[in-house]
Amino acid sequence: MSDVTFDREAWNFDCGPTLTDSQVLEFCREGYILLPGVVDDAVNERARAWLEGKIPAEPSFVPEGMTDQDMERIRGSHEPSTLFLETWFIEGVLLQPQLAGIMRSLLGSKVGLPILVSHHASQCPLEAQGWHHDADHVFGPELNFVEVFYFPQDTPIELGPTEIAPRTHVAPTPRDIEEGGVFAHGPAGTLGIHHQSILHRRGVSTASGLRHMLKYNYWRSVPAEADWIREPDFDLQTAEYGGHNLARYVAHMFYWLHGRGDDYRIIGGQAWPWTSPNQIGKPYGYEAKSGYLPDWRKANQDGYTRGG
């Protein structure tokens, strides 16, 4: 498991961060990272067999207060979270080294492991779902949890993988059902890491077969402090935060991850954090001491709220 250390009692893990400044900012801007086929085939095969009831449960421990009847009931539900108690799943999926390094970069040390899974089993072919933000999503600069999709079988586009609409995690986003997005397709063992508020759906499927998808969250347990891999030449003033009606939110999130969310102020217009490749100098307004905040609650027509 590389340098990943697992604390069963605390139900968390730690390891070294693997993302750079630019990559963390890219996640803040785009809202997702895809890891095609990173889970071992033997683990994927075992996950499918467990989900389909073909192998017995072998939990590494039984959580305090749970009975055998509880364990059986949970396994048979659409939220079969006792899967997280299987040693092979902990080591092969929850602590997959590439995923672990990304979560450590985004959520800091002592990353809280998932406690609830949703199992989306789809008998294909099926029509596409409507675009939606998940229940209880929240729009704001804070990144206190990050969601993961896991596909334990080969999931080509024809099998209807999850479809993601990039840059839609900062605001309610209407989207026509005919409009496409980015497919989280790939071989068995593909993981999709995304901001929980991002617009997504089950894509249309034309092939026949059973498509499993597991969805769960990792959690922050420490204050944000930008302790990922730092790039010596990274410049907060000239970095690419996105275009109009996006950059102000992305920069706020990135500042929050630096532990500087309370210091964030913007003056609007063509000032920082908005930039253009055609400008002849650095943007004005960087590190303003007074001004505005992004209107995350969307109460104001111009998208700003007074920040002091």
CSV table of C-alpha atoms in Angstrom, one decimal:
chain,number,residue,atom,x,y,z
A,1,MET,CA,0.0,0.0,0.0
A,2,SER,CA,2.9,2.4,-0.7
A,3,ASP,CA,3.4,4.7,2.2
A,4,VAL,CA,-0.3,4.6,3.2
A,5,THR,CA,-0.9,4.0,7.0
A,6,PHE,CA,-4.3,2.8,8.1
A,7,ASP,CA,-5.6,3.4,11.6
A,8,ARG,CA,-8.6,1.1,12.1
A,9,GLU,CA,-9.6,2.4,15.5
A,10,ALA,CA,-9.7,6.0,14.3
A,11,TRP,CA,-11.0,4.9,10.9
A,12,ASN,CA,-8.7,7.1,8.9
A,13,PHE,CA,-5.5,6.9,6.9
A,14,ASP,CA,-2.4,9.0,6.2
A,15,CYS,CA,0.2,9.2,3.5
A,16,GLY,CA,2.2,11.7,1.5
A,17,PRO,CA,0.4,14.1,-0.8
A,18,THR,CA,0.8,13.5,-4.5
A,19,LEU,CA,-0.9,16.6,-6.1
A,20,THR,CA,0.9,19.8,-6.9
A,21,ASP,CA,-0.4,23.4,-6.6
A,22,SER,CA,-1.4,23.3,-10.3
A,23,GLN,CA,-3.2,20.0,-9.9
A,24,VAL,CA,-5.1,21.1,-6.7
A,25,LEU,CA,-6.2,24.2,-8.5
A,26,GLU,CA,-7.3,22.1,-11.5
A,27,PHE,CA,-9.5,20.1,-9.2
A,28,CYS,CA,-11.0,23.3,-7.7
A,29,ARG,CA,-11.7,24.6,-11.2
A,30,GLU,CA,-12.9,21.4,-13.1
A,31,GLY,CA,-14.4,19.6,-10.1
A,32,TYR,CA,-13.1,16.1,-10.8
A,33,ILE,CA,-10.2,13.7,-11.4
A,34,LEU,CA,-10.4,10.4,-13.2
A,35,LEU,CA,-8.2,7.3,-12.4
A,36,PRO,CA,-8.9,4.7,-15.1
A,37,GLY,CA,-8.3,1.1,-14.1
A,38,VAL,CA,-6.2,1.6,-11.0
A,39,VAL,CA,-7.8,-1.1,-8.8
A,40,ASP,CA,-6.4,-4.6,-9.3
A,41,ASP,CA,-8.4,-7.1,-11.4
A,42,ALA,CA,-8.5,-9.6,-8.5
A,43,VAL,CA,-10.1,-7.0,-6.2
A,44,ASN,CA,-12.6,-5.9,-8.9
A,45,GLU,CA,-13.6,-9.6,-9.4
A,46,ARG,CA,-14.1,-10.1,-5.7
A,47,ALA,CA,-16.1,-6.8,-5.4
A,48,ARG,CA,-18.5,-7.9,-8.1
A,49,ALA,CA,-18.9,-11.4,-6.5
A,50,TRP,CA,-19.5,-9.8,-3.1
A,51,LEU,CA,-22.1,-7.4,-4.5
A,52,GLU,CA,-23.9,-10.2,-6.3
A,53,GLY,CA,-24.0,-12.4,-3.2
A,54,LYS,CA,-21.7,-15.1,-4.7
A,55,ILE,CA,-19.1,-15.1,-1.9
A,56,PRO,CA,-19.6,-14.9,1.9
A,57,ALA,CA,-19.0,-11.8,4.0
A,58,GLU,CA,-15.7,-11.9,5.9
A,59,PRO,CA,-15.6,-8.7,7.9
A,60,SER,CA,-12.3,-7.8,9.5
A,61,PHE,CA,-14.3,-6.6,12.5
A,62,VAL,CA,-17.9,-5.9,13.6
A,63,PRO,CA,-18.6,-2.2,14.5
A,64,GLU,CA,-19.6,-1.7,18.1
A,65,GLY,CA,-23.3,-2.1,18.7
A,66,MET,CA,-24.0,-4.0,15.5
A,67,THR,CA,-25.5,-7.5,15.4
A,68,ASP,CA,-25.1,-10.3,12.8
A,69,GLN,CA,-28.7,-9.4,11.8
A,70,ASP,CA,-27.6,-5.8,11.2
A,71,MET,CA,-24.7,-6.9,9.1
A,72,GLU,CA,-26.9,-9.1,6.9
A,73,ARG,CA,-29.6,-6.4,6.5
A,74,ILE,CA,-27.0,-3.8,5.5
A,75,ARG,CA,-25.4,-6.1,3.0
A,76,GLY,CA,-28.7,-6.8,1.3
A,77,SER,CA,-29.6,-3.1,1.0
A,78,HIS,CA,-28.9,-0.4,-1.6
A,79,GLU,CA,-26.3,0.9,0.9
A,80,PRO,CA,-24.2,-2.2,1.5
A,81,SER,CA,-21.7,-0.4,3.7
A,82,THR,CA,-20.4,-3.6,5.4
A,83,LEU,CA,-18.3,-4.0,2.3
A,84,PHE,CA,-16.0,-1.4,3.9
A,85,LEU,CA,-15.2,-4.0,6.6
A,86,GLU,CA,-13.6,-6.5,4.2
A,87,THR,CA,-9.8,-6.3,4.5
A,88,TRP,CA,-9.4,-6.8,0.7
A,89,PHE,CA,-11.7,-3.9,0.0
A,90,ILE,CA,-10.0,-1.6,2.5
A,91,GLU,CA,-6.5,-2.4,1.1
A,92,GLY,CA,-7.4,-2.6,-2.5
A,93,VAL,CA,-10.0,0.1,-3.0
A,94,LEU,CA,-10.4,2.5,-0.1
A,95,LEU,CA,-6.6,2.8,0.3
A,96,GLN,CA,-5.7,2.5,-3.4
A,97,PRO,CA,-2.3,4.4,-3.4
A,98,GLN,CA,-3.1,6.8,-6.2
A,99,LEU,CA,-6.5,7.7,-4.8
A,100,ALA,CA,-5.0,8.0,-1.2
A,101,GLY,CA,-2.4,10.5,-2.3
A,102,ILE,CA,-5.0,12.6,-4.0
A,103,MET,CA,-7.3,12.6,-1.0
A,104,ARG,CA,-4.4,13.4,1.3
A,105,SER,CA,-3.6,16.4,-1.0
A,106,LEU,CA,-7.2,17.7,-1.0
A,107,LEU,CA,-8.3,16.8,2.6
A,108,GLY,CA,-5.1,17.1,4.6
A,109,SER,CA,-3.7,14.5,7.0
A,110,LYS,CA,-5.7,11.8,8.8
A,111,VAL,CA,-8.3,11.5,6.1
A,112,GLY,CA,-11.6,10.1,7.4
A,113,LEU,CA,-12.6,6.9,5.6
A,114,PRO,CA,-16.1,6.4,4.2
A,115,ILE,CA,-18.8,5.0,6.5
A,116,LEU,CA,-21.7,4.8,3.9
A,117,VAL,CA,-21.8,3.5,0.4
A,118,SER,CA,-24.5,3.8,-2.3
A,119,HIS,CA,-24.7,0.9,-4.7
A,120,HIS,CA,-26.1,1.8,-8.1
A,121,ALA,CA,-26.7,-1.4,-10.0
A,122,SER,CA,-28.1,-0.8,-13.5
A,123,GLN,CA,-29.3,-3.6,-15.8
A,124,CYS,CA,-28.4,-2.1,-19.2
A,125,PRO,CA,-29.4,-0.9,-21.7
A,126,LEU,CA,-31.1,2.2,-20.2
A,127,GLU,CA,-31.9,5.7,-21.2
A,128,ALA,CA,-29.8,8.5,-19.7
A,129,GLN,CA,-30.8,10.0,-16.4
A,130,GLY,CA,-31.6,13.7,-16.1
A,131,TRP,CA,-28.7,15.9,-15.0
A,132,HIS,CA,-28.7,16.5,-11.2
A,133,HIS,CA,-26.8,17.7,-8.2
A,134,ASP,CA,-26.8,15.0,-5.4
A,135,ALA,CA,-29.1,15.4,-2.5
A,136,ASP,CA,-27.8,17.6,0.3
A,137,HIS,CA,-25.1,19.2,-1.9
A,138,VAL,CA,-23.7,22.5,-0.7
A,139,PHE,CA,-22.1,25.3,-2.7
A,140,GLY,CA,-19.3,27.1,-0.9
A,141,PRO,CA,-15.5,27.5,-0.7
A,142,GLU,CA,-15.0,24.8,1.9
A,143,LEU,CA,-13.8,21.3,0.9
A,144,ASN,CA,-14.6,19.1,3.8
A,145,PHE,CA,-15.4,15.9,1.9
A,146,VAL,CA,-14.8,14.5,-1.5
A,147,GLU,CA,-16.9,11.9,-3.3
A,148,VAL,CA,-15.7,8.8,-5.3
A,149,PHE,CA,-17.3,6.6,-7.9
A,150,TYR,CA,-15.9,3.1,-8.2
A,151,PHE,CA,-16.7,0.8,-11.2
A,152,PRO,CA,-15.6,-2.8,-10.5
A,153,GLN,CA,-16.3,-4.0,-14.1
A,154,ASP,CA,-15.2,-2.8,-17.5
A,155,THR,CA,-17.4,0.3,-18.1
A,156,PRO,CA,-17.1,1.5,-21.7
A,157,ILE,CA,-19.3,4.4,-22.8
A,158,GLU,CA,-21.8,1.8,-24.2
A,159,LEU,CA,-22.5,0.6,-20.6
A,160,GLY,CA,-23.6,4.0,-19.4
A,161,PRO,CA,-20.8,5.2,-17.0
A,162,THR,CA,-21.4,8.2,-14.8
A,163,GLU,CA,-21.3,11.4,-16.9
A,164,ILE,CA,-19.9,14.6,-15.3
A,165,ALA,CA,-20.5,18.2,-16.3
A,166,PRO,CA,-17.1,19.9,-15.5
A,167,ARG,CA,-17.2,23.3,-13.6
A,168,THR,CA,-20.7,22.9,-12.3
A,169,HIS,CA,-19.8,22.4,-8.7
A,170,VAL,CA,-20.0,26.1,-7.7
A,171,ALA,CA,-23.7,26.9,-8.6
A,172,PRO,CA,-27.1,25.4,-9.4
A,173,THR,CA,-26.7,24.5,-13.1
A,174,PRO,CA,-29.6,23.7,-15.4
A,175,ARG,CA,-28.6,21.5,-18.3
A,176,ASP,CA,-30.6,20.0,-21.1
A,177,ILE,CA,-30.8,16.2,-21.1
A,178,GLU,CA,-29.5,16.2,-24.7
A,179,GLU,CA,-26.3,18.0,-23.6
A,180,GLY,CA,-23.4,15.7,-23.0
A,181,GLY,CA,-20.5,15.8,-20.5
A,182,VAL,CA,-17.4,13.9,-19.6
A,183,PHE,CA,-17.8,10.1,-19.2
A,184,ALA,CA,-16.1,8.4,-16.3
A,185,HIS,CA,-15.5,5.4,-18.5
A,186,GLY,CA,-12.6,2.9,-18.4
A,187,PRO,CA,-11.6,-0.6,-17.6
A,188,ALA,CA,-12.6,-2.4,-14.4
A,189,GLY,CA,-11.2,-0.6,-11.4
A,190,THR,CA,-11.8,2.9,-12.6
A,191,LEU,CA,-12.2,5.5,-9.9
A,192,GLY,CA,-13.8,8.9,-10.4
A,193,ILE,CA,-12.9,11.5,-7.8
A,194,HIS,CA,-15.2,14.6,-7.8
A,195,HIS,CA,-16.6,17.5,-5.8
A,196,GLN,CA,-19.9,16.2,-4.3
A,197,SER,CA,-21.9,19.1,-5.7
A,198,ILE,CA,-20.9,18.6,-9.3
A,199,LEU,CA,-23.7,18.0,-11.9
A,200,HIS,CA,-23.8,14.4,-13.1
A,201,ARG,CA,-26.0,11.6,-14.3
A,202,ARG,CA,-26.0,8.0,-15.4
A,203,GLY,CA,-25.1,8.1,-19.0
A,204,VAL,CA,-27.2,6.4,-21.7
A,205,SER,CA,-26.3,2.7,-22.2
A,206,THR,CA,-26.6,0.8,-25.5
A,207,ALA,CA,-24.9,-2.5,-24.4
A,208,SER,CA,-26.4,-5.2,-22.4
A,209,GLY,CA,-25.2,-6.2,-19.0
A,210,LEU,CA,-25.1,-5.4,-15.3
A,211,ARG,CA,-23.3,-2.2,-14.4
A,212,HIS,CA,-22.2,-1.8,-10.7
A,213,MET,CA,-21.2,1.6,-9.4
A,214,LEU,CA,-20.3,2.4,-5.8
A,215,LYS,CA,-20.4,5.9,-4.5
A,216,TYR,CA,-18.9,7.1,-1.2
A,217,ASN,CA,-17.2,10.0,0.6
A,218,TYR,CA,-13.8,10.7,2.2
A,219,TRP,CA,-13.7,13.3,5.0
A,220,ARG,CA,-11.5,16.1,6.3
A,221,SER,CA,-10.4,15.9,10.0
A,222,VAL,CA,-7.9,18.8,10.2
A,223,PRO,CA,-7.9,22.5,9.2
A,224,ALA,CA,-6.8,23.3,5.6
A,225,GLU,CA,-3.2,24.4,5.3
A,226,ALA,CA,-2.0,23.8,1.7
A,227,ASP,CA,0.4,21.0,2.6
A,228,TRP,CA,0.3,19.3,-0.8
A,229,ILE,CA,3.4,19.4,-3.1
A,230,ARG,CA,4.4,23.0,-3.6
A,231,GLU,CA,5.7,24.3,-6.9
A,232,PRO,CA,8.5,27.0,-6.4
A,233,ASP,CA,7.3,29.0,-9.4
A,234,PHE,CA,3.6,28.8,-8.8
A,235,ASP,CA,2.0,32.3,-8.8
A,236,LEU,CA,-1.4,32.8,-7.2
A,237,GLN,CA,-1.8,36.1,-9.0
A,238,THR,CA,-1.5,34.7,-12.5
A,239,ALA,CA,-2.8,31.2,-12.1
A,240,GLU,CA,-5.7,30.0,-14.3
A,241,TYR,CA,-8.9,30.1,-12.2
A,242,GLY,CA,-11.4,29.9,-15.0
A,243,GLY,CA,-13.5,32.4,-16.9
A,244,HIS,CA,-16.3,34.8,-16.2
A,245,ASN,CA,-18.7,33.8,-13.4
A,246,LEU,CA,-16.3,30.9,-12.4
A,247,ALA,CA,-12.9,32.3,-11.4
A,248,ARG,CA,-14.2,34.1,-8.3
A,249,TYR,CA,-15.5,30.9,-6.9
A,250,VAL,CA,-12.6,28.7,-7.8
A,251,ALA,CA,-10.1,31.2,-6.3
A,252,HIS,CA,-12.1,31.4,-3.1
A,253,MET,CA,-12.0,27.6,-2.8
A,254,PHE,CA,-8.3,27.6,-3.5
A,255,TYR,CA,-7.7,30.3,-0.9
A,256,TRP,CA,-9.8,28.3,1.6
A,257,LEU,CA,-7.6,25.2,1.0
A,258,HIS,CA,-4.6,27.4,1.8
A,259,GLY,CA,-6.2,28.2,5.2
A,260,ARG,CA,-6.8,31.8,4.0
A,261,GLY,CA,-10.5,31.7,3.2
A,262,ASP,CA,-11.2,34.6,5.7
A,263,ASP,CA,-8.7,36.8,3.9
A,264,TYR,CA,-10.2,36.4,0.5
A,265,ARG,CA,-11.6,39.6,-1.1
A,266,ILE,CA,-12.1,40.6,-4.8
A,267,ILE,CA,-12.9,44.0,-6.4
A,268,GLY,CA,-14.9,42.7,-9.4
A,269,GLY,CA,-14.8,43.5,-13.1
A,270,GLN,CA,-11.6,42.5,-15.0
A,271,ALA,CA,-9.6,42.4,-11.7
A,272,TRP,CA,-8.1,39.2,-10.2
A,273,PRO,CA,-8.8,36.3,-10.2
A,274,TRP,CA,-10.2,36.8,-13.7
A,275,THR,CA,-7.4,36.8,-16.3
A,276,SER,CA,-7.0,36.9,-20.1
A,277,PRO,CA,-4.1,35.5,-22.2
A,278,ASN,CA,-4.2,38.9,-24.0
A,279,GLN,CA,-3.4,41.1,-21.0
A,280,ILE,CA,0.0,42.8,-21.0
A,281,GLY,CA,0.4,42.8,-17.2
A,282,LYS,CA,-0.6,41.1,-14.0
A,283,PRO,CA,-4.3,41.6,-13.0
A,284,TYR,CA,-5.2,44.3,-10.5
A,285,GLY,CA,-7.0,43.6,-7.3
A,286,TYR,CA,-4.8,40.7,-6.1
A,287,GLU,CA,-4.7,40.4,-2.2
A,288,ALA,CA,-7.3,43.3,-1.9
A,289,LYS,CA,-7.9,44.1,1.8
A,290,SER,CA,-11.5,45.1,1.2
A,291,GLY,CA,-14.1,44.4,-1.4
A,292,TYR,CA,-16.5,41.6,-2.2
A,293,LEU,CA,-17.0,37.8,-1.8
A,294,PRO,CA,-18.5,35.5,-4.4
A,295,ASP,CA,-22.3,35.2,-3.8
A,296,TRP,CA,-22.4,31.4,-3.2
A,297,ARG,CA,-26.0,31.6,-2.1
A,298,LYS,CA,-27.0,33.4,-5.4
A,299,ALA,CA,-29.0,36.1,-3.7
A,300,ASN,CA,-27.6,38.9,-5.8
A,301,GLN,CA,-28.0,39.4,-9.5
A,302,ASP,CA,-24.3,40.3,-10.1
A,303,GLY,CA,-23.0,37.3,-8.3
A,304,TYR,CA,-21.1,39.2,-5.6
A,305,THR,CA,-21.8,39.9,-1.9
A,306,ARG,CA,-20.2,42.5,0.3
A,307,GLY,CA,-17.1,41.2,2.1
A,308,GLY,CA,-16.0,44.2,4.1
